Amino acid sequence: MDSLDAQRKYLVTCSESLILSHGQGPGLDLVEKETDPQQVVMVNLSCLLLKNLDNVGSCRSLRVCILADNFISTIDALIACVHIVKLDLKGNQLDRCIPSVFQITQLPGVVFWDSLRRLQLLHLHDNNIGTRKNIEGLSGCPNLTALTLYDTPLSLKGNYRHCIINSIWSLKALDNFVVSDEEIIENWILPLHFKSLCHHFYLNLYPAAKMGPYQSEMRAIHKIISEVNRIQSVYSPTLIIQRWIRGHLTRKSSLTAHNHLSFLMYSVSWCFTEMLSVFILSDLSLLCRDRRGSASESICPPSPLWRQTVNRPRERHGSKSAQLNSTCRFGPPIISLHPAM
């Protein structure tokens, strides 16, 4: 007990000054430190012998949180950091002779993870997480894309990947391997090209890189997410079939829209032509009547046949007028929108 008390004295509380000294703001200047915790967007508190996260909740704008290699046993204070995109909790355990009071053995429930709606990368490897019940709350994290749980007692159990993947529906990568369709659908045998844990699906989710500015860290996160999506789009039969079907439906809808547009243009031009012909016939009839009224009977006596024809334009254009009335009533001829097979 004395040994435990002696080791506890070396552990550090996460104070506000510690956060400000190891945090970064949204600017590019790494020398000038933030003075307001609410403006901190990235904090690197790894290897600082932390025993709690008491003041991390004041960082309301936090997006990248690095808490690796500490002695943290609970992370409930992070529930206020709703903008977190990456959370690193790797290696939060003491030596085996120390009780598990300083180890992350049980993660928060669904309510906690549901508040972190922007979280995409979560590192939990090298912790003392032993059962599925310890992480069942992760199913409430709506956008969790990549998760690391290797080097934990849970990762040594059989059917571990299948259970984790089907518990977290948004998960696309687990322990440096992108999720394959074979792991989602149980007992589905796929060709070697699409098999799970194949070298095609390998992706290092925890690269050993020196911590840079906030902008470079966000670019690294987006690069990992983009690579996960690229691998799935190439080596997932389900996504390939969905892509083919979407392309077929898009081309089909585009062709249908093109046919409807062509029919509409044809209808407009047809109506314009028919209306123009009606106006021409009407103007011609009025012109003939004016000429008949103004012309002298003695100079240009109209013939009875000419008068009869001018006064009765419907008879002169009987067949065309009948066709015009018929088509004006019922619209243009119906044209099939689908090409003949």
GROMACS .gro file of C-alpha atoms in nm:
model
  341
    1MET     CA    1   0.000   0.000   0.000
    2ASP     CA    2   0.292   0.231   0.075
    3SER     CA    3   0.438   0.154  -0.267
    4LEU     CA    4   0.107   0.244  -0.432
    5ASP     CA    5   0.086   0.572  -0.242
    6ALA     CA    6   0.443   0.654  -0.338
    7GLN     CA    7   0.370   0.600  -0.705
    8ARG     CA    8   0.051   0.801  -0.685
    9LYS     CA    9   0.248   1.106  -0.576
   10TYR     CA   10   0.420   1.116  -0.914
   11LEU     CA   11   0.095   1.127  -1.107
   12VAL     CA   12  -0.020   1.461  -1.244
   13THR     CA   13  -0.360   1.626  -1.253
   14CYS     CA   14  -0.466   1.772  -1.585
   15SER     CA   15  -0.465   2.140  -1.499
   16GLU     CA   16  -0.565   2.432  -1.720
   17SER     CA   17  -0.208   2.560  -1.736
   18LEU     CA   18  -0.089   2.219  -1.853
   19ILE     CA   19  -0.349   2.218  -2.130
   20LEU     CA   20  -0.252   2.567  -2.246
   21SER     CA   21   0.119   2.484  -2.247
   22HIS     CA   22   0.067   2.172  -2.461
   23GLY     CA   23  -0.222   2.297  -2.673
   24GLN     CA   24  -0.249   2.471  -3.007
   25GLY     CA   25  -0.494   2.718  -3.147
   26PRO     CA   26  -0.634   2.732  -3.500
   27GLY     CA   27  -0.351   2.964  -3.617
   28LEU     CA   28  -0.023   2.864  -3.778
   29ASP     CA   29   0.198   3.014  -3.508
   30LEU     CA   30   0.339   2.736  -3.288
   31VAL     CA   31   0.538   2.968  -3.063
   32GLU     CA   32   0.248   3.179  -2.942
   33LYS     CA   33   0.034   2.977  -2.701
   34GLU     CA   34  -0.337   3.014  -2.645
   35THR     CA   35  -0.456   3.187  -2.329
   36ASP     CA   36  -0.817   3.070  -2.350
   37PRO     CA   37  -0.887   2.694  -2.322
   38GLN     CA   38  -1.199   2.734  -2.535
   39GLN     CA   39  -0.979   2.832  -2.832
   40VAL     CA   40  -0.757   2.522  -2.812
   41VAL     CA   41  -0.820   2.292  -3.110
   42MET     CA   42  -0.541   2.039  -3.056
   43VAL     CA   43  -0.371   1.920  -2.738
   44ASN     CA   44  -0.086   1.671  -2.700
   45LEU     CA   45  -0.073   1.541  -2.342
   46SER     CA   46   0.107   1.213  -2.408
   47CYS     CA   47   0.363   1.072  -2.162
   48LEU     CA   48   0.286   1.326  -1.887
   49LEU     CA   49   0.184   1.082  -1.609
   50LEU     CA   50  -0.174   1.209  -1.614
   51LYS     CA   51  -0.418   1.044  -1.377
   52ASN     CA   52  -0.737   1.230  -1.477
   53LEU     CA   53  -0.888   1.470  -1.731
   54ASP     CA   54  -1.047   1.718  -1.494
   55ASN     CA   55  -1.006   2.036  -1.702
   56VAL     CA   56  -1.017   1.897  -2.055
   57GLY     CA   57  -1.391   1.961  -2.070
   58SER     CA   58  -1.324   2.335  -2.088
   59CYS     CA   59  -1.171   2.291  -2.436
   60ARG     CA   60  -1.499   2.323  -2.624
   61SER     CA   61  -1.330   2.365  -2.966
   62LEU     CA   62  -1.100   2.063  -2.927
   63ARG     CA   63  -1.066   1.850  -3.242
   64VAL     CA   64  -0.746   1.650  -3.192
   65CYS     CA   65  -0.682   1.504  -2.845
   66ILE     CA   66  -0.364   1.301  -2.782
   67LEU     CA   67  -0.362   1.131  -2.440
   68ALA     CA   68  -0.132   0.837  -2.511
   69ASP     CA   69   0.087   0.663  -2.252
   70ASN     CA   70  -0.067   0.805  -1.936
   71PHE     CA   71  -0.246   0.656  -1.636
   72ILE     CA   72  -0.601   0.766  -1.709
   73SER     CA   73  -0.882   0.543  -1.585
   74THR     CA   74  -1.189   0.743  -1.693
   75ILE     CA   75  -1.258   0.976  -1.985
   76ASP     CA   76  -1.603   1.107  -1.891
   77ALA     CA   77  -1.475   1.467  -1.892
   78LEU     CA   78  -1.447   1.453  -2.273
   79ILE     CA   79  -1.826   1.451  -2.314
   80ALA     CA   80  -1.818   1.831  -2.344
   81CYS     CA   81  -1.567   1.819  -2.634
   82VAL     CA   82  -1.825   1.751  -2.903
   83HIS     CA   83  -1.600   1.855  -3.196
   84ILE     CA   84  -1.331   1.589  -3.146
   85VAL     CA   85  -1.226   1.419  -3.471
   86LYS     CA   86  -0.932   1.214  -3.339
   87LEU     CA   87  -0.891   1.070  -2.989
   88ASP     CA   88  -0.573   0.884  -2.890
   89LEU     CA   89  -0.597   0.685  -2.563
   90LYS     CA   90  -0.325   0.433  -2.643
   91GLY     CA   91  -0.125   0.279  -2.359
   92ASN     CA   92  -0.309   0.416  -2.058
   93GLN     CA   93  -0.200   0.153  -1.805
   94LEU     CA   94   0.062   0.106  -1.534
   95ASP     CA   95   0.288  -0.186  -1.469
   96ARG     CA   96   0.119  -0.518  -1.398
   97CYS     CA   97   0.193  -0.488  -1.028
   98ILE     CA   98  -0.027  -0.179  -1.007
   99PRO     CA   99  -0.402  -0.235  -0.960
  100SER     CA  100  -0.637  -0.161  -1.245
  101VAL     CA  101  -0.759   0.159  -1.081
  102PHE     CA  102  -0.513   0.337  -1.316
  103GLN     CA  103  -0.616   0.148  -1.628
  104ILE     CA  104  -0.884   0.204  -1.888
  105THR     CA  105  -1.087  -0.113  -1.848
  106GLN     CA  106  -1.441   0.015  -1.900
  107LEU     CA  107  -1.537   0.279  -2.156
  108PRO     CA  108  -1.834   0.515  -2.111
  109GLY     CA  109  -2.181   0.424  -2.232
  110VAL     CA  110  -2.380   0.506  -2.543
  111VAL     CA  111  -2.477   0.856  -2.426
  112PHE     CA  112  -2.111   0.960  -2.404
  113TRP     CA  113  -2.018   0.835  -2.751
  114ASP     CA  114  -2.335   0.970  -2.907
  115SER     CA  115  -2.225   1.321  -2.805
  116LEU     CA  116  -1.898   1.280  -3.001
  117ARG     CA  117  -2.071   1.284  -3.337
  118ARG     CA  118  -1.761   1.400  -3.530
  119LEU     CA  119  -1.521   1.141  -3.392
  120GLN     CA  120  -1.367   0.938  -3.676
  121LEU     CA  121  -1.036   0.802  -3.542
  122LEU     CA  122  -1.015   0.630  -3.203
  123HIS     CA  123  -0.700   0.460  -3.070
  124LEU     CA  124  -0.754   0.223  -2.777
  125HIS     CA  125  -0.475  -0.030  -2.834
  126ASP     CA  126  -0.239  -0.134  -2.556
  127ASN     CA  127  -0.506  -0.107  -2.285
  128ASN     CA  128  -0.658  -0.356  -2.043
  129ILE     CA  129  -0.990  -0.393  -2.229
  130GLY     CA  130  -1.092  -0.756  -2.192
  131THR     CA  131  -1.455  -0.813  -2.296
  132ARG     CA  132  -1.703  -0.689  -2.553
  133LYS     CA  133  -1.910  -0.542  -2.274
  134ASN     CA  134  -1.625  -0.299  -2.204
  135ILE     CA  135  -1.671  -0.131  -2.542
  136GLU     CA  136  -2.038  -0.189  -2.623
  137GLY     CA  137  -2.103   0.184  -2.584
  138LEU     CA  138  -1.899   0.250  -2.900
  139SER     CA  139  -2.202   0.144  -3.103
  140GLY     CA  140  -2.349   0.486  -3.026
  141CYS     CA  141  -2.066   0.671  -3.202
  142PRO     CA  142  -2.232   0.759  -3.536
  143ASN     CA  143  -1.926   0.847  -3.749
  144LEU     CA  144  -1.649   0.630  -3.606
  145THR     CA  145  -1.449   0.517  -3.910
  146ALA     CA  146  -1.121   0.370  -3.780
  147LEU     CA  147  -1.054   0.194  -3.448
  148THR     CA  148  -0.745   0.027  -3.300
  149LEU     CA  149  -0.784  -0.240  -3.030
  150TYR     CA  150  -0.479  -0.458  -3.087
  151ASP     CA  151  -0.256  -0.552  -2.791
  152THR     CA  152  -0.559  -0.582  -2.564
  153PRO     CA  153  -0.701  -0.897  -2.401
  154LEU     CA  154  -1.013  -0.855  -2.614
  155SER     CA  155  -0.817  -0.877  -2.940
  156LEU     CA  156  -0.696  -1.228  -2.846
  157LYS     CA  157  -1.044  -1.378  -2.844
  158GLY     CA  158  -1.183  -1.577  -3.133
  159ASN     CA  159  -1.422  -1.412  -3.378
  160TYR     CA  160  -1.313  -1.080  -3.231
  161ARG     CA  161  -1.312  -0.881  -3.555
  162HIS     CA  162  -1.651  -1.007  -3.670
  163CYS     CA  163  -1.814  -0.913  -3.337
  164ILE     CA  164  -1.659  -0.565  -3.322
  165ILE     CA  165  -1.733  -0.483  -3.686
  166ASN     CA  166  -2.097  -0.586  -3.659
  167SER     CA  167  -2.138  -0.397  -3.331
  168ILE     CA  168  -2.018  -0.064  -3.475
  169TRP     CA  169  -2.199  -0.015  -3.805
  170SER     CA  170  -2.003   0.291  -3.914
  171LEU     CA  171  -1.665   0.118  -3.871
  172LYS     CA  172  -1.457   0.082  -4.188
  173ALA     CA  173  -1.112  -0.007  -4.051
  174LEU     CA  174  -1.005  -0.210  -3.747
  175ASP     CA  175  -0.647  -0.273  -3.630
  176ASN     CA  176  -0.461  -0.164  -3.945
  177PHE     CA  177  -0.691  -0.354  -4.183
  178VAL     CA  178  -0.983  -0.214  -4.375
  179VAL     CA  179  -1.306  -0.405  -4.317
  180SER     CA  180  -1.393  -0.650  -4.595
  181ASP     CA  181  -1.737  -0.777  -4.696
  182GLU     CA  182  -1.635  -1.124  -4.579
  183GLU     CA  183  -1.616  -0.995  -4.221
  184ILE     CA  184  -1.952  -0.821  -4.237
  185ILE     CA  185  -2.146  -1.116  -4.383
  186GLU     CA  186  -2.075  -1.431  -4.187
  187ASN     CA  187  -1.985  -1.751  -4.376
  188TRP     CA  188  -1.958  -1.567  -4.708
  189ILE     CA  189  -1.670  -1.717  -4.906
  190LEU     CA  190  -1.511  -1.469  -5.146
  191PRO     CA  191  -1.225  -1.499  -5.396
  192LEU     CA  192  -0.874  -1.433  -5.272
  193HIS     CA  193  -0.882  -1.083  -5.417
  194PHE     CA  194  -1.160  -0.983  -5.173
  195LYS     CA  195  -1.070  -1.194  -4.867
  196SER     CA  196  -1.036  -1.034  -4.525
  197LEU     CA  197  -0.693  -0.946  -4.384
  198CYS     CA  198  -0.544  -0.965  -4.734
  199HIS     CA  199  -0.252  -0.736  -4.808
  200HIS     CA  200  -0.487  -0.522  -5.022
  201PHE     CA  201  -0.671  -0.418  -4.706
  202TYR     CA  202  -0.366  -0.324  -4.498
  203LEU     CA  203  -0.341   0.037  -4.382
  204ASN     CA  204  -0.130   0.175  -4.098
  205LEU     CA  205  -0.380   0.358  -3.880
  206TYR     CA  206  -0.119   0.467  -3.625
  207PRO     CA  207   0.184   0.597  -3.816
  208ALA     CA  208   0.485   0.696  -3.609
  209ALA     CA  209   0.515   1.061  -3.701
  210LYS     CA  210   0.630   1.365  -3.511
  211MET     CA  211   0.348   1.582  -3.390
  212GLY     CA  212   0.316   1.883  -3.619
  213PRO     CA  213   0.087   2.183  -3.633
  214TYR     CA  214  -0.288   2.148  -3.621
  215GLN     CA  215  -0.332   2.189  -3.998
  216SER     CA  216  -0.087   1.909  -4.081
  217GLU     CA  217  -0.250   1.679  -3.826
  218MET     CA  218  -0.591   1.737  -3.980
  219ARG     CA  219  -0.448   1.666  -4.326
  220ALA     CA  220  -0.305   1.338  -4.196
  221ILE     CA  221  -0.646   1.243  -4.055
  222HIS     CA  222  -0.822   1.321  -4.382
  223LYS     CA  223  -0.556   1.124  -4.571
  224ILE     CA  224  -0.622   0.814  -4.360
  225ILE     CA  225  -1.000   0.844  -4.403
  226SER     CA  226  -0.963   0.896  -4.779
  227GLU     CA  227  -0.737   0.591  -4.810
  228VAL     CA  228  -0.986   0.378  -4.615
  229ASN     CA  229  -1.265   0.484  -4.851
  230ARG     CA  230  -1.047   0.420  -5.156
  231ILE     CA  231  -0.957   0.067  -5.048
  232GLN     CA  232  -1.319  -0.018  -4.978
  233SER     CA  233  -1.434   0.121  -5.312
  234VAL     CA  234  -1.184  -0.100  -5.498
  235TYR     CA  235  -1.201  -0.425  -5.298
  236SER     CA  236  -1.561  -0.437  -5.173
  237PRO     CA  237  -1.791  -0.642  -5.404
  238THR     CA  238  -2.098  -0.484  -5.244
  239LEU     CA  239  -1.980  -0.130  -5.318
  240ILE     CA  240  -1.876  -0.228  -5.671
  241ILE     CA  241  -2.223  -0.369  -5.745
  242GLN     CA  242  -2.389  -0.063  -5.592
  243ARG     CA  243  -2.170   0.162  -5.807
  244TRP     CA  244  -2.272  -0.027  -6.122
  245ILE     CA  245  -2.641  -0.008  -6.033
  246ARG     CA  246  -2.622   0.365  -5.955
  247GLY     CA  247  -2.447   0.427  -6.286
  248HIS     CA  248  -2.711   0.228  -6.474
  249LEU     CA  249  -2.997   0.413  -6.305
  250THR     CA  250  -2.829   0.749  -6.366
  251ARG     CA  251  -2.782   0.675  -6.735
  252LYS     CA  252  -3.138   0.549  -6.760
  253SER     CA  253  -3.282   0.857  -6.590
  254SER     CA  254  -3.067   1.084  -6.807
  255LEU     CA  255  -3.195   0.910  -7.122
  256THR     CA  256  -3.555   0.940  -7.004
  257ALA     CA  257  -3.507   1.307  -6.923
  258HIS     CA  258  -3.352   1.360  -7.266
  259ASN     CA  259  -3.651   1.192  -7.433
  260HIS     CA  260  -3.896   1.402  -7.233
  261LEU     CA  261  -3.705   1.716  -7.328
  262SER     CA  262  -3.708   1.617  -7.695
  263PHE     CA  263  -4.082   1.550  -7.682
  264LEU     CA  264  -4.141   1.886  -7.512
  265MET     CA  265  -3.940   2.070  -7.776
  266TYR     CA  266  -4.126   1.886  -8.051
  267SER     CA  267  -4.463   1.975  -7.893
  268VAL     CA  268  -4.372   2.343  -7.863
  269SER     CA  269  -4.250   2.362  -8.222
  270TRP     CA  270  -4.559   2.175  -8.343
  271CYS     CA  271  -4.794   2.414  -8.159
  272PHE     CA  272  -4.605   2.715  -8.293
  273THR     CA  273  -4.625   2.583  -8.649
  274GLU     CA  274  -4.996   2.510  -8.628
  275MET     CA  275  -5.075   2.847  -8.469
  276LEU     CA  276  -4.871   3.020  -8.738
  277SER     CA  277  -5.062   2.839  -9.009
  278VAL     CA  278  -5.394   2.949  -8.854
  279PHE     CA  279  -5.278   3.310  -8.846
  280ILE     CA  280  -5.165   3.294  -9.209
  281LEU     CA  281  -5.499   3.154  -9.322
  282SER     CA  282  -5.688   3.418  -9.123
  283ASP     CA  283  -5.476   3.704  -9.262
  284LEU     CA  284  -5.515   3.569  -9.614
  285SER     CA  285  -5.892   3.560  -9.575
  286LEU     CA  286  -5.905   3.919  -9.445
  287LEU     CA  287  -5.677   4.036  -9.725
  288CYS     CA  288  -5.897   3.880  -9.988
  289ARG     CA  289  -6.205   4.038  -9.835
  290ASP     CA  290  -6.043   4.383  -9.832
  291ARG     CA  291  -5.943   4.348 -10.193
  292ARG     CA  292  -6.292   4.239 -10.288
  293GLY     CA  293  -6.448   4.539 -10.111
  294SER     CA  294  -6.209   4.803 -10.247
  295ALA     CA  295  -6.180   4.683 -10.606
  296SER     CA  296  -6.417   4.829 -10.862
  297GLU     CA  297  -6.676   4.597 -11.008
  298SER     CA  298  -6.625   4.741 -11.354
  299ILE     CA  299  -6.247   4.735 -11.357
  300CYS     CA  300  -6.198   4.395 -11.204
  301PRO     CA  301  -6.518   4.201 -11.178
  302PRO     CA  302  -6.469   3.906 -10.952
  303SER     CA  303  -6.571   3.573 -11.082
  304PRO     CA  304  -6.831   3.377 -10.890
  305LEU     CA  305  -6.586   3.093 -10.842
  306TRP     CA  306  -6.322   3.326 -10.692
  307ARG     CA  307  -6.579   3.486 -10.456
  308GLN     CA  308  -6.701   3.147 -10.345
  309THR     CA  309  -6.348   3.030 -10.275
  310VAL     CA  310  -6.252   3.341 -10.078
  311ASN     CA  311  -6.570   3.344  -9.870
  312ARG     CA  312  -6.535   2.978  -9.786
  313PRO     CA  313  -6.171   2.917  -9.691
  314ARG     CA  314  -6.271   2.617  -9.483
  315GLU     CA  315  -6.397   2.440  -9.793
  316ARG     CA  316  -6.088   2.541  -9.991
  317HIS     CA  317  -5.872   2.391  -9.716
  318GLY     CA  318  -6.128   2.141  -9.602
  319SER     CA  319  -5.904   1.845  -9.538
  320LYS     CA  320  -5.631   2.054  -9.377
  321SER     CA  321  -5.876   2.245  -9.157
  322ALA     CA  322  -6.037   1.925  -9.039
  323GLN     CA  323  -5.697   1.785  -8.957
  324LEU     CA  324  -5.606   2.109  -8.779
  325ASN     CA  325  -5.921   2.104  -8.566
  326SER     CA  326  -5.866   1.741  -8.481
  327THR     CA  327  -5.503   1.784  -8.379
  328CYS     CA  328  -5.565   2.109  -8.190
  329ARG     CA  329  -5.826   1.932  -7.986
  330PHE     CA  330  -5.628   1.623  -7.902
  331GLY     CA  331  -5.266   1.757  -7.917
  332PRO     CA  332  -4.970   1.643  -8.124
  333PRO     CA  333  -4.922   1.284  -8.228
  334ILE     CA  334  -4.805   1.061  -7.949
  335ILE     CA  335  -4.441   0.963  -7.987
  336SER     CA  336  -4.293   0.673  -7.794
  337LEU     CA  337  -4.030   0.782  -7.543
  338HIS     CA  338  -3.859   0.446  -7.547
  339PRO     CA  339  -3.650   0.338  -7.845
  340ALA     CA  340  -3.753   0.027  -8.024
  341MET     CA  341  -3.580  -0.283  -7.898
   0.00000   0.00000   0.00000
